[in-house]
PDB file of C-alpha atoms in Angstrom:
ATOM      1  CA  GLU A   1      14.869  51.411  28.992  1.00 86.00           C
ATOM      2  CA  PRO A   2      17.202  49.762  31.553  1.00 86.00           C
ATOM      3  CA  PHE A   3      16.312  46.258  32.753  1.00 87.00           C
ATOM      4  CA  GLY A   4      18.444  46.643  35.866  1.00 84.00           C
ATOM      5  CA  GLU A   5      19.536  49.452  38.138  1.00 80.00           C
ATOM      6  CA  GLY A   6      22.299  49.561  40.717  1.00 75.00           C
ATOM      7  CA  ALA A   7      23.583  52.283  42.991  1.00 71.00           C
ATOM      8  CA  GLU A   8      26.080  53.409  40.336  1.00 77.00           C
ATOM      9  CA  ARG A   9      25.007  51.883  37.022  1.00 82.00           C
ATOM     10  CA  LEU A  10      22.107  51.266  34.690  1.00 86.00           C
ATOM     11  CA  ALA A  11      22.039  47.939  32.812  1.00 90.00           C
ATOM     12  CA  TYR A  12      20.625  47.488  29.308  1.00 93.00           C
ATOM     13  CA  ARG A  13      20.114  44.392  27.151  1.00 94.00           C
ATOM     14  CA  PHE A  14      22.779  44.458  24.452  1.00 95.00           C
ATOM     15  CA  TYR A  15      23.317  42.470  21.266  1.00 94.00           C
ATOM     16  CA  GLU A  16      25.816  42.636  18.454  1.00 93.00           C
ATOM     17  CA  VAL A  17      24.088  42.785  15.088  1.00 91.00           C
ATOM     18  CA  SER A  18      25.281  42.032  11.561  1.00 93.00           C
ATOM     19  CA  ALA A  19      25.698  44.639   8.839  1.00 90.00           C
ATOM     20  CA  ASP A  20      21.978  44.396   7.996  1.00 91.00           C
ATOM     21  CA  GLY A  21      21.252  45.926  11.424  1.00 86.00           C
ATOM     22  CA  LYS A  22      18.705  43.220  12.240  1.00 90.00           C
ATOM     23  CA  THR A  23      20.406  39.847  12.571  1.00 95.00           C
ATOM     24  CA  ILE A  24      21.740  39.158  16.078  1.00 95.00           C
ATOM     25  CA  VAL A  25      25.217  37.641  16.144  1.00 93.00           C
ATOM     26  CA  GLY A  26      26.827  36.295  19.288  1.00 90.00           C
ATOM     27  CA  PRO A  27      25.499  35.770  22.799  1.00 93.00           C
ATOM     28  CA  PRO A  28      23.234  38.100  24.792  1.00 94.00           C
ATOM     29  CA  MET A  29      25.220  40.757  26.631  1.00 96.00           C
ATOM     30  CA  VAL A  30      24.688  43.631  29.043  1.00 95.00           C
ATOM     31  CA  ALA A  31      25.659  47.253  28.414  1.00 94.00           C
ATOM     32  CA  LYS A  32      26.247  49.340  31.519  1.00 91.00           C
ATOM     33  CA  GLU A  33      26.490  53.058  31.910  1.00 86.00           C
ATOM     34  CA  SER A  34      26.899  55.403  34.809  1.00 82.00           C
ATOM     35  CA  ARG A  35      23.756  56.508  36.538  1.00 77.00           C
ATOM     36  CA  LEU A  36      25.616  59.692  37.579  1.00 74.00           C
ATOM     37  CA  VAL A  37      26.624  60.598  34.015  1.00 70.00           C
ATOM     38  CA  ASN A  38      23.006  60.188  32.924  1.00 60.00           C
ATOM     39  CA  GLU A  39      21.776  62.382  35.757  1.00 59.00           C
ATOM     40  CA  THR A  40      24.129  65.222  34.834  1.00 57.00           C
ATOM     41  CA  ASP A  41      24.305  65.201  31.035  1.00 58.00           C
ATOM     42  CA  VAL A  42      23.454  62.200  28.869  1.00 55.00           C
ATOM     43  CA  ALA A  43      25.361  63.734  25.936  1.00 58.00           C
ATOM     44  CA  ASP A  44      28.667  64.149  27.843  1.00 76.00           C
ATOM     45  CA  GLU A  45      30.770  61.578  25.950  1.00 80.00           C
ATOM     46  CA  LYS A  46      33.978  62.548  27.784  1.00 83.00           C
ATOM     47  CA  ALA A  47      32.350  61.690  31.136  1.00 81.00           C
ATOM     48  CA  ARG A  48      30.970  58.447  29.676  1.00 83.00           C
ATOM     49  CA  ARG A  49      34.381  57.448  28.346  1.00 87.00           C
ATOM     50  CA  THR A  50      36.013  58.193  31.714  1.00 86.00           C
ATOM     51  CA  PHE A  51      33.401  56.050  33.469  1.00 84.00           C
ATOM     52  CA  VAL A  52      33.739  53.060  31.145  1.00 88.00           C
ATOM     53  CA  ASN A  53      37.552  53.211  31.103  1.00 90.00           C
ATOM     54  CA  THR A  54      37.740  53.369  34.903  1.00 89.00           C
ATOM     55  CA  PHE A  55      35.265  50.563  35.534  1.00 88.00           C
ATOM     56  CA  CYS A  56      36.605  48.322  32.764  1.00 91.00           C
ATOM     57  CA  ARG A  57      40.160  48.676  34.120  1.00 92.00           C
ATOM     58  CA  ALA A  58      38.942  47.968  37.663  1.00 91.00           C
ATOM     59  CA  GLN A  59      36.932  44.925  36.555  1.00 91.00           C
ATOM     60  CA  GLN A  60      39.859  43.518  34.549  1.00 93.00           C
ATOM     61  CA  LEU A  61      42.215  44.054  37.513  1.00 94.00           C
ATOM     62  CA  ALA A  62      39.712  42.257  39.756  1.00 93.00           C
ATOM     63  CA  GLY A  63      39.734  39.363  37.265  1.00 93.00           C
ATOM     64  CA  ARG A  64      43.541  39.107  37.367  1.00 94.00           C
ATOM     65  CA  LEU A  65      43.522  39.262  41.171  1.00 94.00           C
ATOM     66  CA  ALA A  66      40.848  36.540  41.262  1.00 93.00           C
ATOM     67  CA  GLU A  67      43.066  34.310  39.097  1.00 94.00           C
ATOM     68  CA  GLU A  68      46.040  34.910  41.432  1.00 94.00           C
ATOM     69  CA  PHE A  69      43.855  34.173  44.453  1.00 93.00           C
ATOM     70  CA  ASN A  70      42.619  30.926  42.894  1.00 93.00           C
ATOM     71  CA  GLN A  71      46.197  29.872  42.117  1.00 93.00           C
ATOM     72  CA  LYS A  72      47.247  30.484  45.747  1.00 91.00           C
ATOM     73  CA  LEU A  73      44.163  28.590  46.882  1.00 90.00           C
ATOM     74  CA  ARG A  74      45.135  25.574  44.749  1.00 89.00           C
ATOM     75  CA  GLU A  75      48.726  25.700  46.065  1.00 90.00           C
ATOM     76  CA  THR A  76      47.645  25.817  49.729  1.00 89.00           C
ATOM     77  CA  LEU A  77      47.771  22.310  51.182  1.00 86.00           C
ATOM     78  CA  ARG A  78      45.280  22.956  53.980  1.00 87.00           C
ATOM     79  CA  VAL A  79      42.521  24.036  51.599  1.00 87.00           C
ATOM     80  CA  ASP A  80      40.144  21.367  50.315  1.00 90.00           C
ATOM     81  CA  PRO A  81      40.582  21.025  46.525  1.00 87.00           C
ATOM     82  CA  SER A  82      36.806  21.272  46.081  1.00 90.00           C
ATOM     83  CA  THR A  83      36.766  24.792  47.562  1.00 89.00           C
ATOM     84  CA  PRO A  84      35.191  27.092  44.952  1.00 87.00           C
ATOM     85  CA  GLY A  85      37.330  29.774  43.367  1.00 88.00           C
ATOM     86  CA  VAL A  86      36.520  33.353  42.486  1.00 88.00           C
ATOM     87  CA  SER A  87      35.930  34.677  38.980  1.00 88.00           C
ATOM     88  CA  MET A  88      35.010  37.973  37.425  1.00 89.00           C
ATOM     89  CA  LEU A  89      33.200  38.663  34.181  1.00 89.00           C
ATOM     90  CA  ASP A  90      35.443  40.043  31.472  1.00 91.00           C
ATOM     91  CA  CYS A  91      34.315  43.338  29.998  1.00 92.00           C
ATOM     92  CA  SER A  92      34.850  45.420  26.887  1.00 93.00           C
ATOM     93  CA  ILE A  93      34.220  48.983  25.843  1.00 93.00           C
ATOM     94  CA  TYR A  94      31.923  49.488  22.878  1.00 93.00           C
ATOM     95  CA  ILE A  95      31.565  52.829  21.143  1.00 91.00           C
ATOM     96  CA  LEU A  96      28.082  53.132  19.686  1.00 89.00           C
ATOM     97  CA  ASP A  97      27.171  55.559  16.920  1.00 86.00           C
ATOM     98  CA  ASP A  98      23.607  56.631  17.655  1.00 83.00           C
ATOM     99  CA  VAL A  99      21.766  58.624  14.992  1.00 86.00           C
ATOM    100  CA  SER A 100      20.292  61.116  17.470  1.00 84.00           C
ATOM    101  CA  LEU A 101      22.874  61.076  20.325  1.00 78.00           C
ATOM    102  CA  GLY A 102      26.138  60.658  18.421  1.00 82.00           C
ATOM    103  CA  LYS A 103      28.995  58.510  19.745  1.00 85.00           C
ATOM    104  CA  LEU A 104      28.361  56.842  23.117  1.00 86.00           C
ATOM    105  CA  SER A 105      30.791  54.660  25.093  1.00 89.00           C
ATOM    106  CA  VAL A 106      29.329  51.771  27.107  1.00 90.00           C
ATOM    107  CA  LEU A 107      30.796  49.022  29.262  1.00 93.00           C
ATOM    108  CA  VAL A 108      29.726  45.604  27.909  1.00 95.00           C
ATOM    109  CA  GLU A 109      29.930  42.173  29.508  1.00 94.00           C
ATOM    110  CA  GLU A 110      28.420  38.732  29.061  1.00 93.00           C
ATOM    111  CA  ARG A 111      24.835  38.397  30.261  1.00 93.00           C
ATOM    112  CA  LEU A 112      24.503  35.722  32.923  1.00 89.00           C
ATOM    113  CA  ASP A 113      21.705  33.186  32.693  1.00 87.00           C
ATOM    114  CA  ASP A 114      19.251  33.988  35.522  1.00 80.00           C
ATOM    115  CA  ALA A 115      18.401  30.283  35.787  1.00 86.00           C
ATOM    116  CA  LYS A 116      22.039  29.419  36.638  1.00 86.00           C
ATOM    117  CA  TRP A 117      23.204  32.462  38.599  1.00 81.00           C
ATOM    118  CA  GLN A 118      21.728  34.446  41.464  1.00 76.00           C
ATOM    119  CA  LYS A 119      22.725  37.898  42.639  1.00 74.00           C
ATOM    120  CA  TRP A 120      23.291  37.646  46.388  1.00 75.00           C
ATOM    121  CA  ASN A 121      24.036  41.235  47.308  1.00 74.00           C
ATOM    122  CA  SER A 122      23.652  44.823  46.210  1.00 73.00           C
ATOM    123  CA  ASN A 123      25.667  48.012  46.506  1.00 66.00           C
ATOM    124  CA  ASN A 124      23.443  49.352  49.288  1.00 68.00           C
ATOM    125  CA  GLY A 125      24.518  46.641  51.735  1.00 72.00           C
ATOM    126  CA  TYR A 126      21.632  44.241  51.149  1.00 75.00           C
ATOM    127  CA  VAL A 127      22.521  40.543  51.214  1.00 80.00           C
ATOM    128  CA  GLU A 128      20.079  37.777  50.223  1.00 81.00           C
ATOM    129  CA  GLY A 129      18.086  36.675  53.272  1.00 83.00           C
ATOM    130  CA  MET A 130      17.995  40.082  54.987  1.00 80.00           C
ATOM    131  CA  LYS A 131      14.608  41.670  55.605  1.00 82.00           C
ATOM    132  CA  SER A 132      15.922  45.021  54.386  1.00 79.00           C
ATOM    133  CA  ALA A 133      19.151  46.770  53.518  1.00 76.00           C
ATOM    134  CA  PRO A 134      21.064  48.284  56.431  1.00 75.00           C
ATOM    135  CA  THR A 135      20.900  52.034  56.859  1.00 75.00           C
ATOM    136  CA  PHE A 136      24.198  53.862  56.865  1.00 70.00           C
ATOM    137  CA  SER A 137      24.995  57.154  58.510  1.00 73.00           C
ATOM    138  CA  GLU A 138      28.213  59.071  59.062  1.00 73.00           C
ATOM    139  CA  ASP A 139      27.955  58.456  62.813  1.00 78.00           C
ATOM    140  CA  GLY A 140      27.396  54.728  62.283  1.00 74.00           C
ATOM    141  CA  ILE A 141      30.408  54.452  59.983  1.00 71.00           C
ATOM    142  CA  ARG A 142      32.551  56.471  62.415  1.00 75.00           C
ATOM    143  CA  ASP A 143      31.523  54.149  65.282  1.00 77.00           C
ATOM    144  CA  ALA A 144      32.250  51.074  63.170  1.00 71.00           C
ATOM    145  CA  MET A 145      35.724  52.390  62.341  1.00 69.00           C
ATOM    146  CA  LYS A 146      36.436  53.008  66.049  1.00 72.00           C
ATOM    147  CA  ASN A 147      35.330  49.446  66.874  1.00 69.00           C
ATOM    148  CA  LEU A 148      37.401  48.035  64.043  1.00 63.00           C
ATOM    149  CA  VAL A 149      40.559  49.301  65.715  1.00 62.00           C
ATOM    150  CA  THR A 150      39.827  47.144  68.778  1.00 63.00           C
ATOM    151  CA  VAL A 151      39.081  43.943  66.831  1.00 56.00           C
ATOM    152  CA  ASP A 152      41.942  41.513  66.144  1.00 58.00           C
ATOM    153  CA  LEU A 153      41.519  40.560  62.494  1.00 52.00           C
ATOM    154  CA  GLY A 154      44.709  38.542  62.407  1.00 55.00           C
ATOM    155  CA  MET A 155      46.312  41.048  60.070  1.00 51.00           C
ATOM    156  CA  ILE A 156      50.051  41.520  59.856  1.00 53.00           C
ATOM    157  CA  GLU A 157      51.361  45.039  59.625  1.00 52.00           C
ATOM    158  CA  GLU A 158      53.774  45.665  56.807  1.00 54.00           C
ATOM    159  CA  GLY A 159      57.321  46.396  57.936  1.00 54.00           C
ATOM    160  CA  SER A 160      60.667  47.013  56.348  1.00 47.00           C
ATOM    161  CA  GLU A 161      62.301  44.512  53.999  1.00 49.00           C
ATOM    162  CA  GLU A 162      64.892  43.712  56.683  1.00 53.00           C
ATOM    163  CA  GLU A 163      62.115  42.761  59.093  1.00 51.00           C
ATOM    164  CA  ASP A 164      60.543  40.559  56.397  1.00 50.00           C
ATOM    165  CA  GLU A 165      63.868  38.764  55.820  1.00 53.00           C
ATOM    166  CA  ASP A 166      64.271  38.207  59.577  1.00 53.00           C
ATOM    167  CA  ASP A 167      60.732  36.786  59.692  1.00 51.00           C
ATOM    168  CA  GLU A 168      61.557  34.389  56.832  1.00 52.00           C
ATOM    169  CA  ASP A 169      64.676  33.188  58.691  1.00 52.00           C
ATOM    170  CA  GLU A 170      62.549  32.546  61.775  1.00 48.00           C
ATOM    171  CA  GLU A 171      59.949  30.675  59.701  1.00 47.00           C
ATOM    172  CA  ASP A 172      62.682  28.486  58.192  1.00 47.00           C
ATOM    173  CA  SER A 173      63.927  27.559  61.659  1.00 41.00           C
ATOM    174  CA  PHE A 174      60.386  26.559  62.704  1.00 42.00           C
ATOM    175  CA  ARG A 175      59.949  24.341  59.622  1.00 42.00           C
ATOM    176  CA  ARG A 176      63.058  22.218  60.329  1.00 39.00           C
TER     177      ARG A 176
END
């Protein structure tokens, strides 16, 4: 029975056990599996493996990007050193050998202590403090995309390498 449900995943309490099959070793963890795989065919191990490989790779990439972001943050002089960084939970893939279902792949990560951490948002657009999650429609998304074009987000369009070198020369002349 899952203890948590998201838009894409089901979350289960997960523990490593010793060879006796009863003694818990290590910290409490969470096993996640695709809600979509379960809805189509719970015994489809190939689909399970694809899900866990994809999400584990994405989560590990997010962790590396978070580390790079934090490093840039620390190197930026105008950012207060007490500014919090970003971190991602590391994950692993466990292959379980269930007596009745056979081999099952699951995505496993550390279980966060509810007393120390709070989930602030969900995949359906809800953010803590809202009365309800926003409703999305194709027309609403299309309108938002049209409006986005007219908003100046301060983004810089990528150009050719020559343009980038010219920009660096200009920046150097401003620094002097």
